[in-house]
Amino acid sequence: SSARLLADYQAATPDDINALARKILVADRQCQVIAQPEPLDAEDFSNRGADKAAKGDFAGAIADFDRAIALDPASADAHYNRGATRVQQDDYAAAITDLEKAIALNPKYAAAYNIRGAVRARRDDPTGALADYDRAIALDPNAAGTYLNRGQLREERNDHTGAIADFDHWLTLNPDNADGYNIRGNSKYAKGDFTGAIADFDHAIALNPELAMAYYNRAISRDDSGDRTGALPDYDRAIALDPGNA
């Protein structure tokens, strides 16, 4: 069986139109590993490292990935896992080195391109990030997280049309994600499509009636489209759910 992998960079809640929280979730591919007193080979160390990373023991995870790589320097998964863990430690230079090694060992490693793209975006290299996201999607057209990441980056660069297209793909793969409709609504609002934005915020609220930002965003959209009467109850509800919206 293949070593357990740290999941690719996914989903976040929007703070505003141009800023979205990002984090790595451990959820991509799961394998059952028979409990052993001590790891016996590179795959065992890589699996144990993934477990430690999932529990927040990043230093312990790195140590296990180091052992895995020492035993099997050609393991793309071990290099990927260590790189993904270093991203969580904000050690971006070392993460890039590991991810590039993973890609060199496996040029079709879609998740490695995706995470490298996210690191490049954080390091203010949007051109490199977009190239990585494009490559990741070409290799794995069903990787929802990559569409989200590319859409976020496009939105940050004021490419509202491109961002909306990516969020469309993301929502096709995650149709019940309330945050997703809220995010896409923000892009539609930024593009000046108040009607489309309000429809997305409506959908987000239908899926999650406690999503304060969707009420707040709908209120702004209604306000800016001239519907002050409709905006006021949304402002009230947004503040009731999150007083920080006052």
mmCIF file of C-alpha atoms in Angstrom:
data_model
loop_
_atom_site.group_PDB
_atom_site.id
_atom_site.type_symbol
_atom_site.label_atom_id
_atom_site.label_comp_id
_atom_site.label_asym_id
_atom_site.label_seq_id
_atom_site.Cartn_x
_atom_site.Cartn_y
_atom_site.Cartn_z
ATOM 1 C CA SER A 1 0.000 0.000 0.000
ATOM 2 C CA SER A 2 1.083 3.586 -0.525
ATOM 3 C CA ALA A 3 2.230 5.741 2.342
ATOM 4 C CA ARG A 4 -0.436 7.873 3.928
ATOM 5 C CA LEU A 5 -0.324 11.357 2.465
ATOM 6 C CA LEU A 6 -0.957 14.734 3.972
ATOM 7 C CA ALA A 7 -3.945 16.171 2.157
ATOM 8 C CA ASP A 8 -3.668 18.921 -0.395
ATOM 9 C CA TYR A 9 -4.267 22.499 0.549
ATOM 10 C CA GLN A 10 -7.996 23.099 1.044
ATOM 11 C CA ALA A 11 -10.964 25.100 2.040
ATOM 12 C CA ALA A 12 -11.214 28.124 4.188
ATOM 13 C CA THR A 13 -13.670 30.688 5.475
ATOM 14 C CA PRO A 14 -13.466 34.155 3.853
ATOM 15 C CA ASP A 15 -12.398 37.116 5.980
ATOM 16 C CA ASP A 16 -13.223 39.523 3.161
ATOM 17 C CA ILE A 17 -13.262 39.705 -0.618
ATOM 18 C CA ASN A 18 -9.509 39.578 -1.027
ATOM 19 C CA ALA A 19 -8.352 37.597 2.019
ATOM 20 C CA LEU A 20 -9.163 34.003 2.781
ATOM 21 C CA ALA A 21 -7.844 31.904 5.585
ATOM 22 C CA ARG A 22 -5.776 28.938 4.405
ATOM 23 C CA LYS A 23 -4.814 25.824 6.195
ATOM 24 C CA ILE A 24 -3.735 22.310 5.422
ATOM 25 C CA LEU A 25 -6.142 19.550 6.403
ATOM 26 C CA VAL A 26 -5.003 15.967 6.828
ATOM 27 C CA ALA A 27 -7.721 14.143 4.914
ATOM 28 C CA ASP A 28 -6.597 13.261 1.384
ATOM 29 C CA ARG A 29 -5.789 9.551 1.357
ATOM 30 C CA GLN A 30 -6.150 7.216 4.345
ATOM 31 C CA CYS A 31 -4.557 3.787 4.760
ATOM 32 C CA GLN A 32 -4.806 1.431 7.713
ATOM 33 C CA VAL A 33 -1.455 0.544 9.191
ATOM 34 C CA ILE A 34 -0.929 -2.462 11.444
ATOM 35 C CA ALA A 35 0.349 -1.277 14.807
ATOM 36 C CA GLN A 36 4.007 -2.143 15.377
ATOM 37 C CA PRO A 37 6.367 -1.418 18.273
ATOM 38 C CA GLU A 38 8.792 0.370 15.950
ATOM 39 C CA PRO A 39 8.573 1.294 12.258
ATOM 40 C CA LEU A 40 10.348 -1.246 10.075
ATOM 41 C CA ASP A 41 10.711 0.511 6.742
ATOM 42 C CA ALA A 42 10.369 3.859 4.966
ATOM 43 C CA GLU A 43 6.617 3.490 4.481
ATOM 44 C CA ASP A 44 6.107 2.813 8.194
ATOM 45 C CA PHE A 45 8.061 5.929 9.134
ATOM 46 C CA SER A 46 6.144 7.990 6.578
ATOM 47 C CA ASN A 47 2.799 6.701 7.899
ATOM 48 C CA ARG A 48 3.783 7.436 11.495
ATOM 49 C CA GLY A 49 4.969 10.887 10.466
ATOM 50 C CA ALA A 50 1.611 11.617 8.847
ATOM 51 C CA ASP A 51 -0.144 10.551 12.058
ATOM 52 C CA LYS A 52 2.076 12.854 14.121
ATOM 53 C CA ALA A 53 1.473 15.761 11.751
ATOM 54 C CA ALA A 54 -2.280 15.204 12.022
ATOM 55 C CA LYS A 55 -1.944 15.529 15.806
ATOM 56 C CA GLY A 56 0.133 18.704 15.547
ATOM 57 C CA ASP A 57 3.464 17.089 16.425
ATOM 58 C CA PHE A 58 5.291 18.655 13.497
ATOM 59 C CA ALA A 59 8.791 18.175 14.904
ATOM 60 C CA GLY A 60 8.116 14.478 15.487
ATOM 61 C CA ALA A 61 6.600 14.185 12.026
ATOM 62 C CA ILE A 62 9.648 15.773 10.400
ATOM 63 C CA ALA A 63 11.930 13.374 12.271
ATOM 64 C CA ASP A 64 9.960 10.402 10.937
ATOM 65 C CA PHE A 65 9.961 11.749 7.392
ATOM 66 C CA ASP A 66 13.730 12.243 7.699
ATOM 67 C CA ARG A 67 14.066 8.560 8.612
ATOM 68 C CA ALA A 68 11.771 7.548 5.747
ATOM 69 C CA ILE A 69 13.852 9.529 3.253
ATOM 70 C CA ALA A 70 17.101 8.137 4.642
ATOM 71 C CA LEU A 71 15.757 4.623 4.077
ATOM 72 C CA ASP A 72 14.226 5.412 0.679
ATOM 73 C CA PRO A 73 15.583 8.602 -0.934
ATOM 74 C CA ALA A 74 13.417 7.947 -4.008
ATOM 75 C CA SER A 75 10.128 8.175 -2.056
ATOM 76 C CA ALA A 76 8.169 11.057 -3.585
ATOM 77 C CA ASP A 77 5.517 10.622 -0.895
ATOM 78 C CA ALA A 78 7.989 11.090 1.967
ATOM 79 C CA HIS A 79 9.394 14.261 0.404
ATOM 80 C CA TYR A 80 5.854 15.530 -0.212
ATOM 81 C CA ASN A 81 4.769 14.761 3.345
ATOM 82 C CA ARG A 82 7.796 16.513 4.800
ATOM 83 C CA GLY A 83 7.246 19.509 2.541
ATOM 84 C CA ALA A 84 3.571 19.757 3.483
ATOM 85 C CA THR A 85 4.497 19.588 7.169
ATOM 86 C CA ARG A 86 7.111 22.309 6.748
ATOM 87 C CA VAL A 87 4.416 24.527 5.237
ATOM 88 C CA GLN A 88 2.528 24.166 8.513
ATOM 89 C CA GLN A 89 5.681 25.309 10.312
ATOM 90 C CA ASP A 90 5.946 28.319 7.956
ATOM 91 C CA ASP A 91 9.323 26.981 6.799
ATOM 92 C CA TYR A 92 8.617 27.839 3.177
ATOM 93 C CA ALA A 93 12.137 27.636 1.760
ATOM 94 C CA ALA A 94 12.622 24.088 3.049
ATOM 95 C CA ALA A 95 9.073 23.176 1.968
ATOM 96 C CA ILE A 96 9.789 24.294 -1.592
ATOM 97 C CA THR A 97 12.938 22.154 -1.659
ATOM 98 C CA ASP A 98 10.993 19.067 -0.555
ATOM 99 C CA LEU A 99 8.105 19.689 -2.938
ATOM 100 C CA GLU A 100 10.454 20.206 -5.861
ATOM 101 C CA LYS A 101 12.156 16.915 -5.005
ATOM 102 C CA ALA A 102 8.772 15.169 -4.865
ATOM 103 C CA ILE A 103 7.919 16.580 -8.302
ATOM 104 C CA ALA A 104 11.308 15.567 -9.706
ATOM 105 C CA LEU A 105 10.686 12.024 -8.483
ATOM 106 C CA ASN A 106 7.079 12.028 -9.725
ATOM 107 C CA PRO A 107 6.354 14.696 -12.358
ATOM 108 C CA LYS A 108 2.642 13.803 -12.232
ATOM 109 C CA TYR A 109 2.296 14.552 -8.499
ATOM 110 C CA ALA A 110 -0.702 16.914 -8.677
ATOM 111 C CA ALA A 111 -0.898 17.558 -4.923
ATOM 112 C CA ALA A 112 2.773 18.602 -4.825
ATOM 113 C CA TYR A 113 2.177 21.196 -7.543
ATOM 114 C CA ASN A 114 -0.851 22.457 -5.625
ATOM 115 C CA ILE A 115 0.977 22.947 -2.339
ATOM 116 C CA ARG A 116 4.012 24.427 -4.068
ATOM 117 C CA GLY A 117 1.616 26.860 -5.723
ATOM 118 C CA ALA A 118 0.200 27.830 -2.342
ATOM 119 C CA VAL A 119 3.715 28.406 -0.982
ATOM 120 C CA ARG A 120 4.646 30.500 -3.992
ATOM 121 C CA ALA A 121 1.504 32.571 -3.507
ATOM 122 C CA ARG A 122 2.488 33.191 0.109
ATOM 123 C CA ARG A 123 5.983 34.188 -1.012
ATOM 124 C CA ASP A 124 4.579 36.786 -3.417
ATOM 125 C CA ASP A 125 5.182 34.798 -6.594
ATOM 126 C CA PRO A 126 1.704 34.821 -8.188
ATOM 127 C CA THR A 127 2.999 33.895 -11.637
ATOM 128 C CA GLY A 128 4.735 30.787 -10.322
ATOM 129 C CA ALA A 129 1.726 29.946 -8.158
ATOM 130 C CA LEU A 130 -0.708 30.140 -11.085
ATOM 131 C CA ALA A 131 1.565 27.948 -13.202
ATOM 132 C CA ASP A 132 1.608 25.335 -10.436
ATOM 133 C CA TYR A 133 -2.165 25.458 -9.978
ATOM 134 C CA ASP A 134 -2.657 25.111 -13.732
ATOM 135 C CA ARG A 135 -0.386 22.071 -13.797
ATOM 136 C CA ALA A 136 -2.086 20.497 -10.772
ATOM 137 C CA ILE A 137 -5.521 20.883 -12.380
ATOM 138 C CA ALA A 138 -4.289 19.492 -15.696
ATOM 139 C CA LEU A 139 -3.062 16.412 -13.819
ATOM 140 C CA ASP A 140 -6.129 16.102 -11.563
ATOM 141 C CA PRO A 141 -9.231 17.939 -12.829
ATOM 142 C CA ASN A 142 -11.215 16.782 -9.781
ATOM 143 C CA ALA A 143 -8.932 18.334 -7.151
ATOM 144 C CA ALA A 144 -11.410 20.714 -5.554
ATOM 145 C CA GLY A 145 -8.832 22.386 -3.324
ATOM 146 C CA THR A 146 -6.727 23.462 -6.281
ATOM 147 C CA TYR A 147 -9.671 25.271 -7.876
ATOM 148 C CA LEU A 148 -10.241 27.028 -4.556
ATOM 149 C CA ASN A 149 -6.595 28.053 -4.280
ATOM 150 C CA ARG A 150 -6.395 29.298 -7.856
ATOM 151 C CA GLY A 151 -9.695 31.118 -7.480
ATOM 152 C CA GLN A 152 -8.493 32.863 -4.336
ATOM 153 C CA LEU A 153 -5.309 33.972 -6.065
ATOM 154 C CA ARG A 154 -7.204 35.206 -9.104
ATOM 155 C CA GLU A 155 -9.560 37.158 -6.869
ATOM 156 C CA GLU A 156 -6.618 38.737 -5.052
ATOM 157 C CA ARG A 157 -5.342 39.857 -8.464
ATOM 158 C CA ASN A 158 -8.766 41.324 -9.336
ATOM 159 C CA ASP A 159 -9.433 38.651 -11.961
ATOM 160 C CA HIS A 160 -13.035 38.299 -10.862
ATOM 161 C CA THR A 161 -14.138 36.411 -13.970
ATOM 162 C CA GLY A 162 -11.350 33.845 -13.615
ATOM 163 C CA ALA A 163 -12.006 33.512 -9.888
ATOM 164 C CA ILE A 164 -15.719 32.899 -10.437
ATOM 165 C CA ALA A 165 -14.937 30.216 -13.032
ATOM 166 C CA ASP A 166 -12.701 28.428 -10.506
ATOM 167 C CA PHE A 167 -15.272 28.733 -7.741
ATOM 168 C CA ASP A 168 -17.865 27.309 -10.158
ATOM 169 C CA HIS A 169 -15.696 24.191 -10.517
ATOM 170 C CA TRP A 170 -15.134 24.030 -6.771
ATOM 171 C CA LEU A 171 -18.863 24.196 -6.064
ATOM 172 C CA THR A 172 -19.593 21.568 -8.696
ATOM 173 C CA LEU A 173 -17.347 19.262 -6.683
ATOM 174 C CA ASN A 174 -18.655 20.557 -3.297
ATOM 175 C CA PRO A 175 -22.293 21.566 -3.915
ATOM 176 C CA ASP A 176 -23.245 21.685 -0.234
ATOM 177 C CA ASN A 177 -20.453 24.010 0.906
ATOM 178 C CA ALA A 178 -22.060 27.172 2.295
ATOM 179 C CA ASP A 179 -18.730 28.964 2.560
ATOM 180 C CA GLY A 180 -18.170 28.289 -1.131
ATOM 181 C CA TYR A 181 -21.291 30.184 -2.169
ATOM 182 C CA ASN A 182 -20.333 33.017 0.151
ATOM 183 C CA ILE A 183 -16.860 33.163 -1.413
ATOM 184 C CA ARG A 184 -18.216 33.135 -4.963
ATOM 185 C CA GLY A 185 -20.791 35.760 -3.977
ATOM 186 C CA ASN A 186 -17.956 38.027 -2.880
ATOM 187 C CA SER A 187 -16.349 37.717 -6.311
ATOM 188 C CA LYS A 188 -19.631 38.451 -8.051
ATOM 189 C CA TYR A 189 -20.105 41.493 -5.830
ATOM 190 C CA ALA A 190 -16.583 42.696 -6.669
ATOM 191 C CA LYS A 191 -17.434 42.294 -10.344
ATOM 192 C CA GLY A 192 -20.560 44.441 -9.886
ATOM 193 C CA ASP A 193 -23.015 41.565 -10.295
ATOM 194 C CA PHE A 194 -25.177 42.333 -7.262
ATOM 195 C CA THR A 195 -28.027 40.079 -8.404
ATOM 196 C CA GLY A 196 -25.700 37.096 -8.796
ATOM 197 C CA ALA A 197 -23.992 37.876 -5.514
ATOM 198 C CA ILE A 198 -27.282 38.032 -3.626
ATOM 199 C CA ALA A 199 -28.335 34.696 -5.142
ATOM 200 C CA ASP A 200 -25.107 33.109 -3.878
ATOM 201 C CA PHE A 201 -25.537 34.607 -0.413
ATOM 202 C CA ASP A 202 -29.127 33.328 -0.386
ATOM 203 C CA HIS A 203 -27.832 29.846 -1.158
ATOM 204 C CA ALA A 204 -25.122 30.076 1.510
ATOM 205 C CA ILE A 205 -27.707 31.081 4.130
ATOM 206 C CA ALA A 206 -30.057 28.285 3.070
ATOM 207 C CA LEU A 207 -27.241 25.803 3.632
ATOM 208 C CA ASN A 208 -26.043 27.423 6.869
ATOM 209 C CA PRO A 209 -28.471 29.831 8.555
ATOM 210 C CA GLU A 210 -25.785 30.665 11.141
ATOM 211 C CA LEU A 211 -23.227 31.965 8.620
ATOM 212 C CA ALA A 212 -22.912 35.560 9.795
ATOM 213 C CA MET A 213 -20.716 36.730 6.921
ATOM 214 C CA ALA A 214 -23.285 35.654 4.348
ATOM 215 C CA TYR A 215 -25.895 37.916 5.974
ATOM 216 C CA TYR A 216 -23.398 40.754 6.175
ATOM 217 C CA ASN A 217 -22.329 40.343 2.566
ATOM 218 C CA ARG A 218 -25.939 40.112 1.402
ATOM 219 C CA ALA A 219 -26.730 43.264 3.351
ATOM 220 C CA ILE A 220 -23.933 45.151 1.591
ATOM 221 C CA SER A 221 -25.034 43.839 -1.787
ATOM 222 C CA ARG A 222 -28.644 44.829 -1.142
ATOM 223 C CA ASP A 223 -27.571 48.217 0.173
ATOM 224 C CA ASP A 224 -25.396 48.932 -2.861
ATOM 225 C CA SER A 225 -28.122 47.809 -5.246
ATOM 226 C CA GLY A 226 -30.556 50.277 -3.650
ATOM 227 C CA ASP A 227 -32.495 47.845 -1.466
ATOM 228 C CA ARG A 228 -31.967 49.568 1.874
ATOM 229 C CA THR A 229 -35.129 47.991 3.304
ATOM 230 C CA GLY A 230 -33.876 44.501 2.592
ATOM 231 C CA ALA A 231 -30.384 45.312 3.800
ATOM 232 C CA LEU A 232 -31.316 46.393 7.334
ATOM 233 C CA PRO A 233 -32.623 42.996 8.575
ATOM 234 C CA ASP A 234 -29.499 41.341 7.161
ATOM 235 C CA TYR A 235 -27.243 43.761 9.017
ATOM 236 C CA ASP A 236 -29.218 43.059 12.206
ATOM 237 C CA ARG A 237 -28.909 39.304 11.746
ATOM 238 C CA ALA A 238 -25.191 39.498 10.960
ATOM 239 C CA ILE A 239 -24.564 41.509 14.130
ATOM 240 C CA ALA A 240 -26.713 39.169 16.229
ATOM 241 C CA LEU A 241 -24.658 36.190 15.036
ATOM 242 C CA ASP A 242 -21.314 38.016 15.270
ATOM 243 C CA PRO A 243 -21.154 41.332 17.132
ATOM 244 C CA GLY A 244 -17.879 41.990 15.352
ATOM 245 C CA ASN A 245 -19.943 42.926 12.298
ATOM 246 C CA ALA A 246 -21.339 45.991 14.104
#
